Structure formats: C-alpha cells, structure tokens
Amino acid sequence: MSKAAKTIRKIAGKEPIAAAIVLGSGLSAIGDLLENRLAIPYSELRGFPGGGVSGHGRDLLIGTLGGKRVAVLTGREHYYEHGNAAAMRPALETMADLGAQTLLLTNSAGSVDERFRPGDLMLISDHINYAGMNPLIGEATDRRFVNMVGCYAPDLRAKAQGLAERLDIRLGEGVYLWYSGPSFETVAEIQMAIRLGANAVGMSTAPEVILGRFLGMKVWACSSITNMGAGLSAENISHEHTKTMAVQGADKLKRLIPALVEEL
Ligand code: HPA
C-alpha cells in the first residue's frame, strides 16, 4: 500500500472507496456535491499532483456521493507540465490501494465535430494517443502490455446514456484525441484530428485511462466541450475561455455523475 494510501486511511478511515473521480479544468465545483466531505491537500499526499494549473483544485476529497464512498481528485497533473506521462500514476495507484474499482474521468475539450457544441458533454468512446507518449514506458513487467479494447467500459457508457436520457442531458459519444499541449492546436492540426477520426481534442485523460486499465480499474470518461477546435469558429481560444465555458458542462456533470455512481 502506498504511503499516501496509509495517510488517507489514517485521516479518513479504512472503509474502502467505490470509485475515484478526477475533475478537469473548470470542473472542480463537482466536488461540492460530496456529503460528509473531508479535504486533504495534495501537498500532504506523497506522489499526488504538485505544481498546479489554474482552474484545477489541489485537494483530495473523500465523502459520499450517490450513496457510495468516493474519492475526488479536484485537479490533475498533465504531461505538459514537465513531460512525465506517468505523473498521475502514484495518485491512481493510491486510489486502487483504497479499493476503487471504477475510475471516472472528466476533462475540458475542444470539439472538432459540429455535433458537439460548447456547453455540450461528449462521452468518450475511445481515444487516439496522438501525443505518442505512454505512462507505462519504463514499467518493467509484462503487465505493461495492457489490452486497450473496450477501455472505456461499454456497460458504464450504456448506463450513462440511459441516465442522460432520463435527466434530459444530450450525451453524444465520440473519440478523444490527446495532443500534448500546452499550446493549443494549429488550424492544420485540428484538420488532421478530423481526418484521423477524432470528435474532440484535449491535453489530458488518455494517460490516466491507460493507467486505470493497467491497475485493473473500470474506466469511464466524459468531456465538457468548451470550444470548437482552432479554425472551426470565430471565437478566440484561451485557457480563460476554457474555464468560463466549463461551467455549463459542470452543471450537467453535477447531475450525471452522482446518478452514475449510484448505479455502480
Ligand atoms: N484543445 C486542446 N485542449 C482543450 C481545448 C482545445 O481546443 N479546449 C479545452 N481543452
């Protein structure tokens, strides 16, 4: 068990968690939904995200959501912060140590598909690892050869679709293409993403999906669309704009995620 897992158990108790939830840019308000909430600063947890990106939280929350005990990572660490694709490995290993069998990931993303507009959610059905980096590089065991077929759990996607319909949330599915960032894409790169079969682009999530599968967790991921990709609309793309627009997606995720956790 990781040192961080021991620290968390000491502070929050030994009861296992059902799921770990990672919140993307501008989405940290989702953590407000937790009942009996306990916040532990990342700085007290060995290996947890350091540095920080504005719009992301810096606490681990433990509490109850949808009747289940969950852990919420209010911010993540990105490959673009230092070039380490495995930056989230210690935190995700800690989640597995605490018993999490499900990993729910959220992010803000740019749409490259007219079907997904700013303010919409896109349920991720698959990804293209265009950053070309892999968090399992350096892993010395045969466990590194992770099978990625069905890595976005089909049963959780189906559950989310049923719930979205009931909650009157439009929830299309699409392929997320991981560009490393931190610069936004060029117009030509967005055109390439379209030709490669992507529906949205972003700077995170894919390495966490690989790590989650590596750790034997069931993975689900949803993008909050904050903008159209570079060159696809007249709006100016910026991190400020991402954080402002993420609020609309956050409101929908605040209804969808508790319902999904309840059904785990
Ligand atoms: N590109 C990459 N990442 C993003 C975008 C984008 O347009 N919007 C929000 N995250």
CSV table of C-alpha atoms and ligand atoms in Angstrom, one decimal:
chain,number,residue,atom,x,y,z
A,1,MET,CA,0.0,0.0,0.0
A,2,SER,CA,1.3,3.5,-0.9
A,3,LYS,CA,2.4,6.0,1.8
A,4,ALA,CA,-0.4,8.3,0.5
A,5,ALA,CA,-3.0,5.5,0.9
A,6,LYS,CA,-1.8,5.0,4.5
A,7,THR,CA,-2.1,8.7,5.2
A,8,ILE,CA,-5.6,8.8,3.7
A,9,ARG,CA,-6.7,5.8,5.7
A,10,LYS,CA,-5.4,7.4,8.9
A,11,ILE,CA,-7.3,10.7,8.2
A,12,ALA,CA,-10.5,9.4,6.6
A,13,GLY,CA,-10.8,5.9,8.0
A,14,LYS,CA,-10.3,2.4,6.5
A,15,GLU,CA,-13.6,2.0,4.8
A,16,PRO,CA,-12.9,1.3,1.1
A,17,ILE,CA,-13.9,3.7,-1.7
A,18,ALA,CA,-16.1,2.5,-4.5
A,19,ALA,CA,-14.8,5.0,-7.2
A,20,ALA,CA,-12.2,7.6,-7.8
A,21,ILE,CA,-13.3,10.7,-9.8
A,22,VAL,CA,-10.8,13.0,-11.5
A,23,LEU,CA,-12.0,16.6,-12.2
A,24,GLY,CA,-10.8,18.5,-15.3
A,25,SER,CA,-10.2,22.2,-15.9
A,26,GLY,CA,-13.0,24.4,-14.5
A,27,LEU,CA,-14.9,21.3,-13.2
A,28,SER,CA,-13.7,21.3,-9.6
A,29,ALA,CA,-17.1,22.5,-8.3
A,30,ILE,CA,-18.4,19.0,-8.8
A,31,GLY,CA,-16.5,18.2,-5.5
A,32,ASP,CA,-19.1,20.4,-3.7
A,33,LEU,CA,-21.6,17.6,-4.1
A,34,LEU,CA,-19.9,15.3,-1.6
A,35,GLU,CA,-21.6,14.7,1.7
A,36,ASN,CA,-19.6,14.2,4.9
A,37,ARG,CA,-16.7,15.7,2.9
A,38,LEU,CA,-13.2,15.6,4.1
A,39,ALA,CA,-10.5,17.5,2.2
A,40,ILE,CA,-6.8,16.5,2.2
A,41,PRO,CA,-4.4,18.9,0.5
A,42,TYR,CA,-2.3,17.1,-2.2
A,43,SER,CA,0.8,18.6,-0.5
A,44,GLU,CA,0.2,16.1,2.3
A,45,LEU,CA,0.0,13.1,0.0
A,46,ARG,CA,3.2,11.7,-1.4
A,47,GLY,CA,3.2,11.5,-5.2
A,48,PHE,CA,0.0,13.5,-5.7
A,49,PRO,CA,-0.2,16.3,-8.2
A,50,GLY,CA,2.2,19.1,-7.5
A,51,GLY,CA,2.6,22.3,-9.4
A,52,GLY,CA,-0.9,23.1,-10.4
A,53,VAL,CA,-2.8,24.6,-13.3
A,54,SER,CA,-5.2,27.4,-12.7
A,55,GLY,CA,-8.8,26.2,-12.8
A,56,HIS,CA,-7.8,23.0,-11.1
A,57,GLY,CA,-8.2,22.2,-7.4
A,58,ARG,CA,-5.4,20.9,-5.2
A,59,ASP,CA,-7.3,18.7,-2.7
A,60,LEU,CA,-8.3,15.1,-2.5
A,61,LEU,CA,-11.9,14.9,-1.2
A,62,ILE,CA,-13.3,11.8,0.5
A,63,GLY,CA,-17.0,11.6,1.0
A,64,THR,CA,-20.3,10.2,0.0
A,65,LEU,CA,-21.9,10.6,-3.5
A,66,GLY,CA,-24.9,8.8,-4.8
A,67,GLY,CA,-24.9,6.8,-1.6
A,68,LYS,CA,-21.3,5.5,-2.1
A,69,ARG,CA,-18.0,6.4,-0.6
A,70,VAL,CA,-15.8,8.0,-3.2
A,71,ALA,CA,-12.6,9.9,-3.6
A,72,VAL,CA,-12.5,13.1,-5.8
A,73,LEU,CA,-9.2,14.4,-7.2
A,74,THR,CA,-10.1,18.1,-7.7
A,75,GLY,CA,-7.2,18.6,-10.1
A,76,ARG,CA,-4.8,16.5,-12.1
A,77,GLU,CA,-1.2,16.7,-13.3
A,78,HIS,CA,-0.7,17.0,-17.0
A,79,TYR,CA,2.1,15.6,-19.3
A,80,TYR,CA,2.7,19.2,-20.5
A,81,GLU,CA,3.7,20.4,-17.0
A,82,HIS,CA,7.1,18.5,-17.2
A,83,GLY,CA,7.0,15.8,-19.9
A,84,ASN,CA,6.2,13.0,-17.5
A,85,ALA,CA,3.2,11.0,-18.9
A,86,ALA,CA,3.1,8.9,-15.7
A,87,ALA,CA,2.6,11.9,-13.4
A,88,MET,CA,-0.8,10.5,-12.3
A,89,ARG,CA,0.5,7.0,-11.5
A,90,PRO,CA,1.1,7.5,-7.8
A,91,ALA,CA,-2.3,9.1,-7.2
A,92,LEU,CA,-4.1,6.4,-9.3
A,93,GLU,CA,-2.2,3.6,-7.6
A,94,THR,CA,-3.3,5.1,-4.3
A,95,MET,CA,-7.0,5.0,-5.5
A,96,ALA,CA,-6.6,1.4,-6.4
A,97,ASP,CA,-5.0,0.7,-2.9
A,98,LEU,CA,-8.1,2.3,-1.3
A,99,GLY,CA,-10.3,-0.2,-3.1
A,100,ALA,CA,-11.5,1.9,-6.1
A,101,GLN,CA,-12.7,-0.4,-8.8
A,102,THR,CA,-14.0,2.3,-11.0
A,103,LEU,CA,-12.3,5.4,-12.3
A,104,LEU,CA,-14.4,8.3,-13.6
A,105,LEU,CA,-12.5,10.9,-15.5
A,106,THR,CA,-13.7,14.3,-16.7
A,107,ASN,CA,-12.0,17.0,-18.8
A,108,SER,CA,-12.5,20.1,-20.8
A,109,ALA,CA,-12.0,19.6,-24.5
A,110,GLY,CA,-12.2,21.3,-27.9
A,111,SER,CA,-14.8,19.9,-30.4
A,112,VAL,CA,-13.8,19.1,-33.9
A,113,ASP,CA,-17.3,17.8,-34.8
A,114,GLU,CA,-20.3,20.1,-35.4
A,115,ARG,CA,-22.5,17.7,-33.4
A,116,PHE,CA,-20.7,18.8,-30.3
A,117,ARG,CA,-21.0,22.4,-29.4
A,118,PRO,CA,-19.6,24.5,-26.5
A,119,GLY,CA,-21.6,23.6,-23.4
A,120,ASP,CA,-22.3,20.0,-24.5
A,121,LEU,CA,-20.9,16.8,-23.0
A,122,MET,CA,-19.2,14.2,-25.1
A,123,LEU,CA,-19.0,10.7,-23.6
A,124,ILE,CA,-15.6,9.3,-24.7
A,125,SER,CA,-16.0,6.0,-26.5
A,126,ASP,CA,-12.3,5.6,-27.4
A,127,HIS,CA,-9.1,7.7,-27.8
A,128,ILE,CA,-6.2,8.3,-30.1
A,129,ASN,CA,-3.0,8.8,-28.3
A,130,TYR,CA,-1.5,11.3,-30.6
A,131,ALA,CA,0.9,12.7,-28.0
A,132,GLY,CA,2.7,9.4,-28.6
A,133,MET,CA,3.8,9.2,-25.0
A,134,ASN,CA,2.8,6.4,-22.8
A,135,PRO,CA,2.7,6.4,-18.9
A,136,LEU,CA,3.8,2.7,-18.9
A,137,ILE,CA,7.1,3.4,-20.6
A,138,GLY,CA,9.7,2.1,-18.1
A,139,GLU,CA,7.3,-0.4,-16.4
A,140,ALA,CA,9.5,-3.5,-16.4
A,141,THR,CA,6.8,-6.2,-16.0
A,142,ASP,CA,4.7,-7.9,-18.6
A,143,ARG,CA,1.7,-6.1,-17.0
A,144,ARG,CA,2.8,-3.2,-19.3
A,145,PHE,CA,1.1,-4.8,-22.3
A,146,VAL,CA,-2.3,-3.5,-21.5
A,147,ASN,CA,-5.2,-4.5,-23.7
A,148,MET,CA,-7.0,-1.3,-24.7
A,149,VAL,CA,-10.0,-2.8,-26.4
A,150,GLY,CA,-13.1,-1.7,-24.6
A,151,CYS,CA,-11.0,0.5,-22.3
A,152,TYR,CA,-13.9,3.0,-22.0
A,153,ALA,CA,-16.2,0.4,-20.2
A,154,PRO,CA,-19.2,-0.3,-22.6
A,155,ASP,CA,-21.5,-1.1,-19.7
A,156,LEU,CA,-20.8,2.2,-17.9
A,157,ARG,CA,-21.3,4.1,-21.2
A,158,ALA,CA,-24.7,2.4,-21.7
A,159,LYS,CA,-25.6,3.2,-18.1
A,160,ALA,CA,-24.7,6.8,-18.6
A,161,GLN,CA,-26.7,7.0,-21.8
A,162,GLY,CA,-29.8,5.7,-20.0
A,163,LEU,CA,-29.3,8.2,-17.2
A,164,ALA,CA,-28.7,11.1,-19.5
A,165,GLU,CA,-31.9,10.4,-21.3
A,166,ARG,CA,-33.8,10.4,-18.0
A,167,LEU,CA,-32.1,13.6,-16.9
A,168,ASP,CA,-32.7,15.3,-20.2
A,169,ILE,CA,-29.0,15.8,-20.9
A,170,ARG,CA,-27.8,15.5,-24.5
A,171,LEU,CA,-24.9,13.0,-24.4
A,172,GLY,CA,-23.3,12.0,-27.7
A,173,GLU,CA,-20.3,9.7,-27.9
A,174,GLY,CA,-17.0,10.3,-29.6
A,175,VAL,CA,-13.3,9.7,-29.9
A,176,TYR,CA,-10.9,11.9,-27.9
A,177,LEU,CA,-7.6,12.7,-29.4
A,178,TRP,CA,-4.8,13.5,-27.0
A,179,TYR,CA,-2.5,16.4,-28.1
A,180,SER,CA,0.2,17.1,-25.5
A,181,GLY,CA,-0.3,20.9,-25.3
A,182,PRO,CA,0.2,23.2,-23.6
A,183,SER,CA,-0.1,25.4,-26.7
A,184,PHE,CA,-3.5,24.9,-28.4
A,185,GLU,CA,-3.6,23.2,-31.7
A,186,THR,CA,-2.9,24.8,-35.1
A,187,VAL,CA,-5.7,25.0,-37.6
A,188,ALA,CA,-3.9,22.3,-39.6
A,189,GLU,CA,-3.6,20.0,-36.6
A,190,ILE,CA,-7.4,20.4,-36.0
A,191,GLN,CA,-8.0,19.4,-39.7
A,192,MET,CA,-5.7,16.4,-39.1
A,193,ALA,CA,-7.6,15.3,-36.0
A,194,ILE,CA,-10.8,15.4,-38.0
A,195,ARG,CA,-9.3,13.2,-40.7
A,196,LEU,CA,-7.9,10.8,-38.1
A,197,GLY,CA,-11.4,10.2,-36.8
A,198,ALA,CA,-11.5,12.3,-33.7
A,199,ASN,CA,-14.5,14.2,-32.4
A,200,ALA,CA,-12.8,16.2,-29.7
A,201,VAL,CA,-9.2,17.1,-28.7
A,202,GLY,CA,-7.6,17.7,-25.4
A,203,MET,CA,-4.5,17.7,-23.3
A,204,SER,CA,-5.2,15.0,-20.7
A,205,THR,CA,-7.1,11.9,-19.8
A,206,ALA,CA,-5.6,9.4,-22.2
A,207,PRO,CA,-2.6,8.6,-20.0
A,208,GLU,CA,-5.0,8.2,-17.0
A,209,VAL,CA,-7.1,5.7,-19.0
A,210,ILE,CA,-4.1,3.6,-19.7
A,211,LEU,CA,-3.0,3.7,-16.1
A,212,GLY,CA,-6.5,2.9,-14.9
A,213,ARG,CA,-6.7,-0.2,-17.1
A,214,PHE,CA,-3.2,-1.1,-16.0
A,215,LEU,CA,-4.4,-1.0,-12.4
A,216,GLY,CA,-7.4,-3.2,-13.3
A,217,MET,CA,-10.0,-0.4,-12.8
A,218,LYS,CA,-13.1,0.0,-14.9
A,219,VAL,CA,-12.8,3.4,-16.7
A,220,TRP,CA,-15.4,5.9,-17.8
A,221,ALA,CA,-14.6,9.4,-19.2
A,222,CYS,CA,-16.6,12.4,-20.3
A,223,SER,CA,-15.5,15.6,-21.9
A,224,SER,CA,-17.1,19.0,-21.3
A,225,ILE,CA,-16.9,20.8,-24.6
A,226,THR,CA,-15.7,24.4,-24.0
A,227,ASN,CA,-14.9,25.5,-27.6
A,228,MET,CA,-14.7,24.5,-31.2
A,229,GLY,CA,-11.2,23.5,-32.3
A,230,ALA,CA,-8.8,26.1,-33.7
A,231,GLY,CA,-10.1,27.5,-37.0
A,232,LEU,CA,-13.6,25.9,-36.7
A,233,SER,CA,-15.3,29.0,-35.2
A,234,ALA,CA,-14.6,32.7,-34.8
A,235,GLU,CA,-14.3,32.5,-31.0
A,236,ASN,CA,-10.9,33.1,-29.5
A,237,ILE,CA,-9.4,30.0,-27.9
A,238,SER,CA,-7.8,30.6,-24.5
A,239,HIS,CA,-7.4,29.0,-21.1
A,240,GLU,CA,-9.6,31.7,-19.6
A,241,HIS,CA,-12.3,30.9,-22.1
A,242,THR,CA,-12.0,27.2,-21.3
A,243,LYS,CA,-12.5,27.9,-17.5
A,244,THR,CA,-15.5,30.1,-18.2
A,245,MET,CA,-17.2,27.7,-20.6
A,246,ALA,CA,-16.6,24.7,-18.4
A,247,VAL,CA,-19.3,25.9,-16.0
A,248,GLN,CA,-22.1,24.7,-18.4
A,249,GLY,CA,-20.6,21.3,-18.7
A,250,ALA,CA,-20.0,21.1,-15.0
A,251,ASP,CA,-23.7,21.8,-14.3
A,252,LYS,CA,-24.6,18.7,-16.4
A,253,LEU,CA,-21.9,16.5,-14.9
A,254,LYS,CA,-23.1,17.5,-11.5
A,255,ARG,CA,-26.4,15.8,-12.3
A,256,LEU,CA,-25.0,12.9,-14.3
A,257,ILE,CA,-22.1,11.7,-12.2
A,258,PRO,CA,-24.0,11.2,-8.9
A,259,ALA,CA,-26.6,9.2,-10.8
A,260,LEU,CA,-23.9,7.1,-12.4
A,261,VAL,CA,-22.1,6.5,-9.1
A,262,GLU,CA,-25.4,5.4,-7.5
A,263,GLU,CA,-25.7,2.7,-10.2
A,264,LEU,CA,-22.1,1.3,-9.8
B,1,HPA,N1,-7.6,22.0,-27.5
B,1,HPA,C1,-7.0,21.3,-26.6
B,1,HPA,N2,-7.4,21.2,-25.3
B,1,HPA,C2,-8.5,21.9,-25.0
B,1,HPA,C3,-9.2,22.6,-25.9
B,1,HPA,C4,-8.7,22.7,-27.2
B,1,HPA,O1,-9.3,23.4,-28.1
B,1,HPA,N3,-10.3,23.2,-25.2
B,1,HPA,C5,-10.2,22.7,-23.9
B,1,HPA,N4,-9.1,21.9,-23.8
